C-alpha atoms as one frame of an Amber mdcrd trajectory, in Angstrom:
protein
  19.521  28.567 -29.532  17.743  31.496 -29.828  13.866  32.065 -30.467  14.567
  33.237 -33.968  15.935  29.862 -34.528  12.426  28.136 -33.607  10.825  29.415
 -37.059   8.139  31.285 -35.140   5.817  33.730 -36.629   7.413  37.162 -36.811
   4.747  38.895 -34.672   5.521  36.389 -31.845   9.322  37.075 -32.444   8.531
  40.911 -32.020   6.392  40.253 -28.920   9.215  38.071 -27.332  11.820  40.588
 -27.839   9.862  43.222 -26.413   9.208  41.136 -23.371  13.367  40.733 -23.466
  13.135  36.973 -24.210  16.002  36.230 -26.454  17.096  32.536 -25.382  14.458
  29.856 -24.648  14.762  28.211 -21.301  15.501  24.495 -21.210  11.742  23.693
 -21.092  11.065  25.880 -24.036  14.017  24.725 -26.056  12.722  21.204 -25.735
   9.027  21.617 -25.961   8.402  24.424 -28.413   9.822  22.187 -31.622   7.625
  19.269 -30.492   4.628  21.171 -30.229   5.086  23.258 -33.358   5.046  19.778
 -35.261   1.488  19.330 -33.588   2.639  16.410 -31.244   1.256  16.045 -27.594
   3.724  16.819 -24.824   3.783  16.407 -21.069   6.487  18.548 -19.634   7.739
  19.208 -15.922   9.587  21.928 -14.579  10.153  24.052 -11.687   8.293  27.483
 -11.008   9.858  30.402 -12.889  11.191  28.379 -15.750   8.837  29.752 -18.551
   6.212  26.768 -18.837   3.639  29.266 -19.952   5.732  30.317 -22.800   6.478
  26.661 -23.681   3.085  25.829 -24.569   1.586  29.111 -25.093   4.157  30.277
 -27.981   3.179  26.944 -29.900  -0.449  27.494 -29.633  -0.326  31.094 -30.499
   2.026  30.269 -33.661  -0.713  27.579 -34.860  -3.665  30.253 -34.256  -1.905
  32.865 -36.262  -1.734  30.465 -39.262  -5.129  29.307 -38.999  -6.720  32.900
 -38.452  -5.482  33.822 -41.723  -8.258  31.488 -43.338 -10.847  31.832 -40.723
 -14.086  33.357 -41.493 -17.078  34.548 -39.595 -17.579  34.795 -36.081 -14.413
  34.489 -33.725 -14.863  30.980 -31.866 -12.765  29.421 -29.303  -9.816  27.481
 -30.748  -7.676  26.905 -27.720  -8.805  26.064 -24.120  -6.203  26.189 -21.302
  -7.408  24.770 -17.755  -5.599  25.779 -14.668  -6.124  24.653 -11.040  -6.387
  28.430  -9.538  -7.880  31.783 -10.488  -4.351  33.519  -9.880  -2.545  31.181
 -12.286  -5.400  31.607 -14.941  -4.947  35.410 -14.816  -1.002  35.000 -15.048
  -1.538  32.706 -18.091  -3.762  35.157 -19.868  -1.578  38.126 -19.353   1.336
  36.134 -20.808  -0.848  35.060 -23.775  -1.640  38.740 -24.156   1.858  39.851
 -23.941   3.013  36.977 -26.595   0.132  37.846 -28.986   0.276  41.665 -28.485
   1.178  42.039 -32.337  -1.474  39.863 -33.720  -5.238  40.244 -33.819  -5.693
  37.316 -31.655  -7.905  37.549 -28.531  -7.926  35.849 -25.211  -9.912  36.104
 -22.024  -9.993  34.406 -18.529 -13.013  32.873 -16.949 -13.471  31.944 -13.322
 -15.987  31.884 -10.608 -16.582  33.680  -7.412 -17.420  37.083  -9.407 -20.200
  38.446 -11.354 -20.114  36.923 -14.774 -21.571  39.714 -16.897 -18.192  41.049
 -17.909 -16.945  37.439 -18.711 -20.086  36.637 -20.715 -19.690  40.022 -22.588
 -16.026  39.076 -23.592 -17.277  35.695 -24.804 -19.803  36.920 -26.998 -17.362
  39.495 -28.593 -15.443  36.348 -29.693 -12.122  35.063 -28.313  -9.494  32.531
 -29.692  -8.070  31.476 -26.548 -10.103  30.658 -23.404
């Protein structure tokens, strides 16, 4: 199976190709179709197997379809909660890479730093937090 077989939005496929992704990992191959159908899923896989893409790609795919009909100020549509600042930053970087050819915006918020930049980012409007 290839990513192009998963019926993903063309902008996501273009970003995945740019990242060098052609074939989904096992967790991605199993999770993405279920999540694209709107079902809940609990997945477990080792570090480095592509779990972020497994849940991130379907989120982006849904949001791309929704943003075409959205009006007004940009509001948070997806929230990803992580146990560490480092993982939050890594996930945000992946969302940025996967959505680089879309108009979707994401940002990351965590404690222990001055909040002015984070507040400013939220005020500008984000789709994924």
